[in-house]
Amino acid sequence: MILTIYDGCNSIGESSFESCELIEKNYLELGKSVKLNRSSFKDCINVKEINFLNPNNTEISTLVIKDEAFMNCWEINSFEFPEASNVELGASIFENC
């Protein structure tokens, strides 16, 4: 399954998709500010690819990825950070990947 989250959703709640084994790819369309809360995709063991999309080429002011956001996502082989003015990365976001 491909999970696509469109612009307008600027925050993904804590543990929102934790342990969801159906997700293989994440497409996150960026707005001005993006926040992935703690453990938002933790234990999504089949996720292989995470893409941050910026179709309007708008400036991203803030990117926040909280603790353990992608912990235990063993299959990740592609992840590209978008350019942002302010970036905050939590602890263990890619532990056991």
PDB file of N, CA and C in Angstrom:
ATOM      1  N   MET A   1       0.841  -1.184   0.000  1.00  0.00           N
ATOM      2  CA  MET A   1       0.000   0.000   0.000  1.00  0.00           C
ATOM      3  C   MET A   1       0.882   1.241   0.000  1.00  0.00           C
ATOM      4  N   ILE A   2       0.475   2.223  -0.756  1.00  0.00           N
ATOM      5  CA  ILE A   2       1.166   3.513  -0.783  1.00  0.00           C
ATOM      6  C   ILE A   2       0.339   4.504   0.009  1.00  0.00           C
ATOM      7  N   LEU A   3       0.968   5.153   0.989  1.00  0.00           N
ATOM      8  CA  LEU A   3       0.301   6.159   1.805  1.00  0.00           C
ATOM      9  C   LEU A   3       0.692   7.535   1.271  1.00  0.00           C
ATOM     10  N   THR A   4      -0.288   8.320   0.856  1.00  0.00           N
ATOM     11  CA  THR A   4      -0.043   9.677   0.379  1.00  0.00           C
ATOM     12  C   THR A   4      -0.758  10.646   1.300  1.00  0.00           C
ATOM     13  N   ILE A   5      -0.005  11.584   1.845  1.00  0.00           N
ATOM     14  CA  ILE A   5      -0.572  12.610   2.720  1.00  0.00           C
ATOM     15  C   ILE A   5      -0.352  13.946   2.018  1.00  0.00           C
ATOM     16  N   TYR A   6      -1.447  14.646   1.753  1.00  0.00           N
ATOM     17  CA  TYR A   6      -1.389  15.856   0.944  1.00  0.00           C
ATOM     18  C   TYR A   6      -1.188  17.109   1.782  1.00  0.00           C
ATOM     19  N   ASP A   7      -0.737  18.159   1.083  1.00  0.00           N
ATOM     20  CA  ASP A   7      -0.573  19.477   1.685  1.00  0.00           C
ATOM     21  C   ASP A   7      -1.867  19.863   2.396  1.00  0.00           C
ATOM     22  N   GLY A   8      -1.742  20.459   3.521  1.00  0.00           N
ATOM     23  CA  GLY A   8      -2.902  20.812   4.334  1.00  0.00           C
ATOM     24  C   GLY A   8      -2.871  20.022   5.634  1.00  0.00           C
ATOM     25  N   CYS A   9      -2.247  18.863   5.583  1.00  0.00           N
ATOM     26  CA  CYS A   9      -2.010  18.086   6.802  1.00  0.00           C
ATOM     27  C   CYS A   9      -0.588  18.415   7.224  1.00  0.00           C
ATOM     28  N   ASN A  10      -0.439  19.241   8.242  1.00  0.00           N
ATOM     29  CA  ASN A  10       0.905  19.667   8.624  1.00  0.00           C
ATOM     30  C   ASN A  10       1.443  18.952   9.857  1.00  0.00           C
ATOM     31  N   SER A  11       0.684  18.002  10.382  1.00  0.00           N
ATOM     32  CA  SER A  11       1.150  17.256  11.549  1.00  0.00           C
ATOM     33  C   SER A  11       0.570  15.848  11.532  1.00  0.00           C
ATOM     34  N   ILE A  12       1.416  14.875  11.806  1.00  0.00           N
ATOM     35  CA  ILE A  12       0.973  13.495  11.945  1.00  0.00           C
ATOM     36  C   ILE A  12       1.135  13.141  13.418  1.00  0.00           C
ATOM     37  N   GLY A  13       0.052  12.740  14.039  1.00  0.00           N
ATOM     38  CA  GLY A  13       0.020  12.523  15.474  1.00  0.00           C
ATOM     39  C   GLY A  13       0.887  11.369  15.956  1.00  0.00           C
ATOM     40  N   GLU A  14       1.143  11.383  17.249  1.00  0.00           N
ATOM     41  CA  GLU A  14       1.955  10.363  17.890  1.00  0.00           C
ATOM     42  C   GLU A  14       1.363   8.974  17.632  1.00  0.00           C
ATOM     43  N   SER A  15       2.207   8.064  17.171  1.00  0.00           N
ATOM     44  CA  SER A  15       1.851   6.653  16.921  1.00  0.00           C
ATOM     45  C   SER A  15       0.714   6.472  15.907  1.00  0.00           C
ATOM     46  N   SER A  16       0.476   7.449  15.047  1.00  0.00           N
ATOM     47  CA  SER A  16      -0.640   7.385  14.090  1.00  0.00           C
ATOM     48  C   SER A  16      -0.641   6.138  13.224  1.00  0.00           C
ATOM     49  N   PHE A  17       0.501   5.766  12.712  1.00  0.00           N
ATOM     50  CA  PHE A  17       0.589   4.605  11.828  1.00  0.00           C
ATOM     51  C   PHE A  17       1.487   3.518  12.416  1.00  0.00           C
ATOM     52  N   GLU A  18       1.737   3.591  13.698  1.00  0.00           N
ATOM     53  CA  GLU A  18       2.634   2.628  14.343  1.00  0.00           C
ATOM     54  C   GLU A  18       2.179   1.194  14.084  1.00  0.00           C
ATOM     55  N   SER A  19       3.129   0.353  13.715  1.00  0.00           N
ATOM     56  CA  SER A  19       2.921  -1.085  13.472  1.00  0.00           C
ATOM     57  C   SER A  19       1.999  -1.390  12.293  1.00  0.00           C
ATOM     58  N   CYS A  20       1.816  -0.440  11.392  1.00  0.00           N
ATOM     59  CA  CYS A  20       1.008  -0.685  10.205  1.00  0.00           C
ATOM     60  C   CYS A  20       1.884  -1.400   9.175  1.00  0.00           C
ATOM     61  N   GLU A  21       1.632  -2.663   8.975  1.00  0.00           N
ATOM     62  CA  GLU A  21       2.460  -3.475   8.089  1.00  0.00           C
ATOM     63  C   GLU A  21       2.050  -3.372   6.624  1.00  0.00           C
ATOM     64  N   LEU A  22       0.980  -2.677   6.318  1.00  0.00           N
ATOM     65  CA  LEU A  22       0.505  -2.567   4.943  1.00  0.00           C
ATOM     66  C   LEU A  22       1.228  -1.493   4.140  1.00  0.00           C
ATOM     67  N   ILE A  23       1.794  -0.506   4.817  1.00  0.00           N
ATOM     68  CA  ILE A  23       2.410   0.631   4.126  1.00  0.00           C
ATOM     69  C   ILE A  23       3.781   0.235   3.592  1.00  0.00           C
ATOM     70  N   GLU A  24       3.991   0.448   2.281  1.00  0.00           N
ATOM     71  CA  GLU A  24       5.286   0.190   1.670  1.00  0.00           C
ATOM     72  C   GLU A  24       5.987   1.476   1.252  1.00  0.00           C
ATOM     73  N   LYS A  25       5.209   2.491   0.900  1.00  0.00           N
ATOM     74  CA  LYS A  25       5.785   3.777   0.496  1.00  0.00           C
ATOM     75  C   LYS A  25       4.989   4.892   1.145  1.00  0.00           C
ATOM     76  N   ASN A  26       5.683   5.944   1.546  1.00  0.00           N
ATOM     77  CA  ASN A  26       5.044   7.143   2.090  1.00  0.00           C
ATOM     78  C   ASN A  26       5.344   8.310   1.158  1.00  0.00           C
ATOM     79  N   TYR A  27       4.312   9.011   0.733  1.00  0.00           N
ATOM     80  CA  TYR A  27       4.471  10.248  -0.016  1.00  0.00           C
ATOM     81  C   TYR A  27       3.861  11.354   0.837  1.00  0.00           C
ATOM     82  N   LEU A  28       4.674  12.253   1.293  1.00  0.00           N
ATOM     83  CA  LEU A  28       4.215  13.326   2.169  1.00  0.00           C
ATOM     84  C   LEU A  28       4.361  14.645   1.424  1.00  0.00           C
ATOM     85  N   GLU A  29       3.248  15.235   1.059  1.00  0.00           N
ATOM     86  CA  GLU A  29       3.264  16.509   0.347  1.00  0.00           C
ATOM     87  C   GLU A  29       3.403  17.622   1.368  1.00  0.00           C
ATOM     88  N   LEU A  30       4.368  18.461   1.168  1.00  0.00           N
ATOM     89  CA  LEU A  30       4.739  19.434   2.188  1.00  0.00           C
ATOM     90  C   LEU A  30       4.012  20.752   2.068  1.00  0.00           C
ATOM     91  N   GLY A  31       3.688  21.292   3.219  1.00  0.00           N
ATOM     92  CA  GLY A  31       3.209  22.656   3.324  1.00  0.00           C
ATOM     93  C   GLY A  31       4.335  23.500   3.896  1.00  0.00           C
ATOM     94  N   LYS A  32       3.996  24.618   4.494  1.00  0.00           N
ATOM     95  CA  LYS A  32       5.010  25.507   5.071  1.00  0.00           C
ATOM     96  C   LYS A  32       5.691  24.911   6.304  1.00  0.00           C
ATOM     97  N   SER A  33       4.950  24.102   7.044  1.00  0.00           N
ATOM     98  CA  SER A  33       5.467  23.534   8.279  1.00  0.00           C
ATOM     99  C   SER A  33       5.008  22.082   8.377  1.00  0.00           C
ATOM    100  N   VAL A  34       5.934  21.190   8.703  1.00  0.00           N
ATOM    101  CA  VAL A  34       5.623  19.772   8.769  1.00  0.00           C
ATOM    102  C   VAL A  34       6.154  19.208  10.081  1.00  0.00           C
ATOM    103  N   LYS A  35       5.302  18.431  10.758  1.00  0.00           N
ATOM    104  CA  LYS A  35       5.716  17.812  12.008  1.00  0.00           C
ATOM    105  C   LYS A  35       5.275  16.350  12.035  1.00  0.00           C
ATOM    106  N   LEU A  36       6.240  15.461  12.169  1.00  0.00           N
ATOM    107  CA  LEU A  36       5.969  14.042  12.376  1.00  0.00           C
ATOM    108  C   LEU A  36       6.220  13.773  13.853  1.00  0.00           C
ATOM    109  N   ASN A  37       5.183  13.472  14.592  1.00  0.00           N
ATOM    110  CA  ASN A  37       5.310  13.287  16.034  1.00  0.00           C
ATOM    111  C   ASN A  37       5.930  11.935  16.392  1.00  0.00           C
ATOM    112  N   ARG A  38       6.214  11.781  17.666  1.00  0.00           N
ATOM    113  CA  ARG A  38       6.882  10.594  18.199  1.00  0.00           C
ATOM    114  C   ARG A  38       6.212   9.306  17.703  1.00  0.00           C
ATOM    115  N   SER A  39       7.027   8.400  17.226  1.00  0.00           N
ATOM    116  CA  SER A  39       6.609   7.048  16.815  1.00  0.00           C
ATOM    117  C   SER A  39       5.545   7.035  15.722  1.00  0.00           C
ATOM    118  N   SER A  40       5.450   8.102  14.931  1.00  0.00           N
ATOM    119  CA  SER A  40       4.376   8.194  13.950  1.00  0.00           C
ATOM    120  C   SER A  40       4.370   7.039  12.940  1.00  0.00           C
ATOM    121  N   PHE A  41       5.537   6.523  12.564  1.00  0.00           N
ATOM    122  CA  PHE A  41       5.614   5.383  11.654  1.00  0.00           C
ATOM    123  C   PHE A  41       6.454   4.244  12.244  1.00  0.00           C
ATOM    124  N   LYS A  42       6.610   4.228  13.532  1.00  0.00           N
ATOM    125  CA  LYS A  42       7.417   3.213  14.206  1.00  0.00           C
ATOM    126  C   LYS A  42       6.867   1.807  13.904  1.00  0.00           C
ATOM    127  N   ASP A  43       7.786   0.868  13.684  1.00  0.00           N
ATOM    128  CA  ASP A  43       7.444  -0.537  13.442  1.00  0.00           C
ATOM    129  C   ASP A  43       6.635  -0.770  12.173  1.00  0.00           C
ATOM    130  N   CYS A  44       6.698   0.145  11.231  1.00  0.00           N
ATOM    131  CA  CYS A  44       6.093  -0.088   9.915  1.00  0.00           C
ATOM    132  C   CYS A  44       7.142  -0.862   9.107  1.00  0.00           C
ATOM    133  N   ILE A  45       7.192  -2.147   9.332  1.00  0.00           N
ATOM    134  CA  ILE A  45       8.319  -2.967   8.889  1.00  0.00           C
ATOM    135  C   ILE A  45       8.425  -3.139   7.378  1.00  0.00           C
ATOM    136  N   ASN A  46       7.407  -2.783   6.630  1.00  0.00           N
ATOM    137  CA  ASN A  46       7.459  -2.937   5.178  1.00  0.00           C
ATOM    138  C   ASN A  46       7.711  -1.638   4.418  1.00  0.00           C
ATOM    139  N   VAL A  47       7.876  -0.534   5.122  1.00  0.00           N
ATOM    140  CA  VAL A  47       8.150   0.743   4.453  1.00  0.00           C
ATOM    141  C   VAL A  47       9.538   0.684   3.825  1.00  0.00           C
ATOM    142  N   LYS A  48       9.588   0.944   2.532  1.00  0.00           N
ATOM    143  CA  LYS A  48      10.852   0.919   1.803  1.00  0.00           C
ATOM    144  C   LYS A  48      11.294   2.312   1.374  1.00  0.00           C
ATOM    145  N   GLU A  49      10.341   3.202   1.216  1.00  0.00           N
ATOM    146  CA  GLU A  49      10.637   4.488   0.601  1.00  0.00           C
ATOM    147  C   GLU A  49       9.811   5.588   1.258  1.00  0.00           C
ATOM    148  N   ILE A  50      10.468   6.721   1.543  1.00  0.00           N
ATOM    149  CA  ILE A  50       9.780   7.883   2.104  1.00  0.00           C
ATOM    150  C   ILE A  50      10.134   9.081   1.235  1.00  0.00           C
ATOM    151  N   ASN A  51       9.128   9.697   0.648  1.00  0.00           N
ATOM    152  CA  ASN A  51       9.341  10.833  -0.245  1.00  0.00           C
ATOM    153  C   ASN A  51       8.606  12.057   0.288  1.00  0.00           C
ATOM    154  N   PHE A  52       9.330  13.137   0.434  1.00  0.00           N
ATOM    155  CA  PHE A  52       8.721  14.415   0.770  1.00  0.00           C
ATOM    156  C   PHE A  52       8.534  15.172  -0.535  1.00  0.00           C
ATOM    157  N   LEU A  53       7.293  15.452  -0.891  1.00  0.00           N
ATOM    158  CA  LEU A  53       6.974  16.119  -2.147  1.00  0.00           C
ATOM    159  C   LEU A  53       6.731  17.602  -1.914  1.00  0.00           C
ATOM    160  N   ASN A  54       7.205  18.398  -2.818  1.00  0.00           N
ATOM    161  CA  ASN A  54       6.992  19.832  -2.736  1.00  0.00           C
ATOM    162  C   ASN A  54       6.607  20.330  -4.130  1.00  0.00           C
ATOM    163  N   PRO A  55       5.383  20.004  -4.575  1.00  0.00           N
ATOM    164  CA  PRO A  55       4.996  20.286  -5.963  1.00  0.00           C
ATOM    165  C   PRO A  55       4.930  21.760  -6.317  1.00  0.00           C
ATOM    166  N   ASN A  56       4.697  22.615  -5.351  1.00  0.00           N
ATOM    167  CA  ASN A  56       4.596  24.049  -5.634  1.00  0.00           C
ATOM    168  C   ASN A  56       5.906  24.783  -5.414  1.00  0.00           C
ATOM    169  N   ASN A  57       6.953  24.023  -5.064  1.00  0.00           N
ATOM    170  CA  ASN A  57       8.267  24.617  -4.780  1.00  0.00           C
ATOM    171  C   ASN A  57       8.177  25.756  -3.772  1.00  0.00           C
ATOM    172  N   THR A  58       7.297  25.596  -2.787  1.00  0.00           N
ATOM    173  CA  THR A  58       7.175  26.610  -1.752  1.00  0.00           C
ATOM    174  C   THR A  58       8.283  26.430  -0.724  1.00  0.00           C
ATOM    175  N   GLU A  59       8.635  27.508  -0.094  1.00  0.00           N
ATOM    176  CA  GLU A  59       9.658  27.437   0.944  1.00  0.00           C
ATOM    177  C   GLU A  59       9.082  26.737   2.166  1.00  0.00           C
ATOM    178  N   ILE A  60       9.809  25.781   2.662  1.00  0.00           N
ATOM    179  CA  ILE A  60       9.402  25.055   3.864  1.00  0.00           C
ATOM    180  C   ILE A  60      10.105  25.719   5.036  1.00  0.00           C
ATOM    181  N   SER A  61       9.323  26.256   5.951  1.00  0.00           N
ATOM    182  CA  SER A  61       9.934  26.979   7.055  1.00  0.00           C
ATOM    183  C   SER A  61      10.409  26.046   8.159  1.00  0.00           C
ATOM    184  N   THR A  62       9.635  25.004   8.462  1.00  0.00           N
ATOM    185  CA  THR A  62       9.985  24.137   9.587  1.00  0.00           C
ATOM    186  C   THR A  62       9.695  22.679   9.267  1.00  0.00           C
ATOM    187  N   LEU A  63      10.680  21.829   9.537  1.00  0.00           N
ATOM    188  CA  LEU A  63      10.514  20.377   9.444  1.00  0.00           C
ATOM    189  C   LEU A  63      10.900  19.796  10.792  1.00  0.00           C
ATOM    190  N   VAL A  64       9.949  19.128  11.440  1.00  0.00           N
ATOM    191  CA  VAL A  64      10.191  18.509  12.745  1.00  0.00           C
ATOM    192  C   VAL A  64       9.894  17.020  12.634  1.00  0.00           C
ATOM    193  N   ILE A  65      10.870  16.206  12.988  1.00  0.00           N
ATOM    194  CA  ILE A  65      10.678  14.758  13.053  1.00  0.00           C
ATOM    195  C   ILE A  65      11.042  14.341  14.476  1.00  0.00           C
ATOM    196  N   LYS A  66      10.041  13.949  15.227  1.00  0.00           N
ATOM    197  CA  LYS A  66      10.225  13.636  16.652  1.00  0.00           C
ATOM    198  C   LYS A  66      10.827  12.243  16.858  1.00  0.00           C
ATOM    199  N   ASP A  67      11.163  11.942  18.117  1.00  0.00           N
ATOM    200  CA  ASP A  67      11.808  10.695  18.518  1.00  0.00           C
ATOM    201  C   ASP A  67      11.104   9.467  17.942  1.00  0.00           C
ATOM    202  N   GLU A  68      11.913   8.521  17.482  1.00  0.00           N
ATOM    203  CA  GLU A  68      11.461   7.197  17.065  1.00  0.00           C
ATOM    204  C   GLU A  68      10.449   7.209  15.915  1.00  0.00           C
ATOM    205  N   ALA A  69      10.403   8.281  15.141  1.00  0.00           N
ATOM    206  CA  ALA A  69       9.398   8.403  14.077  1.00  0.00           C
ATOM    207  C   ALA A  69       9.417   7.225  13.100  1.00  0.00           C
ATOM    208  N   PHE A  70      10.604   6.728  12.752  1.00  0.00           N
ATOM    209  CA  PHE A  70      10.712   5.613  11.813  1.00  0.00           C
ATOM    210  C   PHE A  70      11.474   4.433  12.420  1.00  0.00           C
ATOM    211  N   MET A  71      11.506   4.357  13.722  1.00  0.00           N
ATOM    212  CA  MET A  71      12.228   3.282  14.399  1.00  0.00           C
ATOM    213  C   MET A  71      11.700   1.915  13.955  1.00  0.00           C
ATOM    214  N   ASN A  72      12.615   0.977  13.744  1.00  0.00           N
ATOM    215  CA  ASN A  72      12.303  -0.404  13.361  1.00  0.00           C
ATOM    216  C   ASN A  72      11.652  -0.530  11.993  1.00  0.00           C
ATOM    217  N   CYS A  73      11.849   0.443  11.144  1.00  0.00           N
ATOM    218  CA  CYS A  73      11.398   0.330   9.754  1.00  0.00           C
ATOM    219  C   CYS A  73      12.573  -0.253   8.958  1.00  0.00           C
ATOM    220  N   TRP A  74      12.757  -1.537   9.072  1.00  0.00           N
ATOM    221  CA  TRP A  74      13.945  -2.239   8.585  1.00  0.00           C
ATOM    222  C   TRP A  74      14.169  -2.129   7.102  1.00  0.00           C
ATOM    223  N   GLU A  75      13.124  -1.994   6.337  1.00  0.00           N
ATOM    224  CA  GLU A  75      13.227  -2.064   4.880  1.00  0.00           C
ATOM    225  C   GLU A  75      13.515  -0.721   4.211  1.00  0.00           C
ATOM    226  N   ILE A  76      13.594   0.368   4.971  1.00  0.00           N
ATOM    227  CA  ILE A  76      13.820   1.679   4.344  1.00  0.00           C
ATOM    228  C   ILE A  76      15.139   1.664   3.580  1.00  0.00           C
ATOM    229  N   ASN A  77      15.055   2.000   2.294  1.00  0.00           N
ATOM    230  CA  ASN A  77      16.272   2.109   1.491  1.00  0.00           C
ATOM    231  C   ASN A  77      16.351   3.455   0.765  1.00  0.00           C
ATOM    232  N   SER A  78      15.328   4.283   0.942  1.00  0.00           N
ATOM    233  CA  SER A  78      15.323   5.585   0.299  1.00  0.00           C
ATOM    234  C   SER A  78      14.617   6.611   1.192  1.00  0.00           C
ATOM    235  N   PHE A  79      15.361   7.656   1.557  1.00  0.00           N
ATOM    236  CA  PHE A  79      14.805   8.736   2.369  1.00  0.00           C
ATOM    237  C   PHE A  79      15.584   9.989   2.028  1.00  0.00           C
ATOM    238  N   GLU A  80      14.878  11.018   1.610  1.00  0.00           N
ATOM    239  CA  GLU A  80      15.541  12.271   1.249  1.00  0.00           C
ATOM    240  C   GLU A  80      14.903  13.418   2.008  1.00  0.00           C
ATOM    241  N   PHE A  81      15.731  14.135   2.753  1.00  0.00           N
ATOM    242  CA  PHE A  81      15.237  15.283   3.501  1.00  0.00           C
ATOM    243  C   PHE A  81      15.006  16.456   2.558  1.00  0.00           C
ATOM    244  N   PRO A  82      13.891  17.147   2.709  1.00  0.00           N
ATOM    245  CA  PRO A  82      13.670  18.354   1.912  1.00  0.00           C
ATOM    246  C   PRO A  82      14.458  19.522   2.505  1.00  0.00           C
ATOM    247  N   GLU A  83      14.673  20.530   1.709  1.00  0.00           N
ATOM    248  CA  GLU A  83      15.294  21.739   2.233  1.00  0.00           C
ATOM    249  C   GLU A  83      14.286  22.468   3.110  1.00  0.00           C
ATOM    250  N   ALA A  84      14.752  22.926   4.256  1.00  0.00           N
ATOM    251  CA  ALA A  84      13.882  23.673   5.166  1.00  0.00           C
ATOM    252  C   ALA A  84      14.736  24.669   5.929  1.00  0.00           C
ATOM    253  N   SER A  85      14.131  25.791   6.313  1.00  0.00           N
ATOM    254  CA  SER A  85      14.846  26.810   7.065  1.00  0.00           C
ATOM    255  C   SER A  85      15.222  26.319   8.452  1.00  0.00           C
ATOM    256  N   ASN A  86      14.287  25.653   9.119  1.00  0.00           N
ATOM    257  CA  ASN A  86      14.515  25.136  10.469  1.00  0.00           C
ATOM    258  C   ASN A  86      14.226  23.638  10.472  1.00  0.00           C
ATOM    259  N   VAL A  87      15.186  22.861  10.954  1.00  0.00           N
ATOM    260  CA  VAL A  87      15.026  21.413  11.018  1.00  0.00           C
ATOM    261  C   VAL A  87      15.286  20.961  12.451  1.00  0.00           C
ATOM    262  N   GLU A  88      14.364  20.163  12.974  1.00  0.00           N
ATOM    263  CA  GLU A  88      14.526  19.594  14.313  1.00  0.00           C
ATOM    264  C   GLU A  88      14.352  18.082  14.195  1.00  0.00           C
ATOM    265  N   LEU A  89      15.411  17.345  14.547  1.00  0.00           N
ATOM    266  CA  LEU A  89      15.368  15.893  14.475  1.00  0.00           C
ATOM    267  C   LEU A  89      15.476  15.319  15.878  1.00  0.00           C
ATOM    268  N   GLY A  90      14.572  14.428  16.221  1.00  0.00           N
ATOM    269  CA  GLY A  90      14.562  13.805  17.529  1.00  0.00           C
ATOM    270  C   GLY A  90      15.552  12.653  17.624  1.00  0.00           C
ATOM    271  N   ALA A  91      15.559  12.001  18.756  1.00  0.00           N
ATOM    272  CA  ALA A  91      16.455  10.884  19.005  1.00  0.00           C
ATOM    273  C   ALA A  91      15.912   9.612  18.361  1.00  0.00           C
ATOM    274  N   SER A  92      16.806   8.776  17.914  1.00  0.00           N
ATOM    275  CA  SER A  92      16.498   7.422  17.429  1.00  0.00           C
ATOM    276  C   SER A  92      15.473   7.390  16.303  1.00  0.00           C
ATOM    277  N   ILE A  93      15.432   8.401  15.448  1.00  0.00           N
ATOM    278  CA  ILE A  93      14.412   8.410  14.400  1.00  0.00           C
ATOM    279  C   ILE A  93      14.595   7.267  13.405  1.00  0.00           C
ATOM    280  N   PHE A  94      15.817   6.793  13.217  1.00  0.00           N
ATOM    281  CA  PHE A  94      16.068   5.685  12.296  1.00  0.00           C
ATOM    282  C   PHE A  94      16.712   4.486  13.003  1.00  0.00           C
ATOM    283  N   GLU A  95      16.505   4.344  14.286  1.00  0.00           N
ATOM    284  CA  GLU A  95      17.110   3.223  15.006  1.00  0.00           C
ATOM    285  C   GLU A  95      16.576   1.900  14.460  1.00  0.00           C
ATOM    286  N   ASN A  96      17.481   0.958  14.274  1.00  0.00           N
ATOM    287  CA  ASN A  96      17.156  -0.374  13.751  1.00  0.00           C
ATOM    288  C   ASN A  96      16.626  -0.345  12.315  1.00  0.00           C
ATOM    289  N   CYS A  97      17.095   0.612  11.541  1.00  0.00           N
ATOM    290  CA  CYS A  97      16.719   0.662  10.126  1.00  0.00           C
ATOM    291  C   CYS A  97      17.889   0.182   9.291  1.00  0.00           C
TER     292      CYS A  97
END
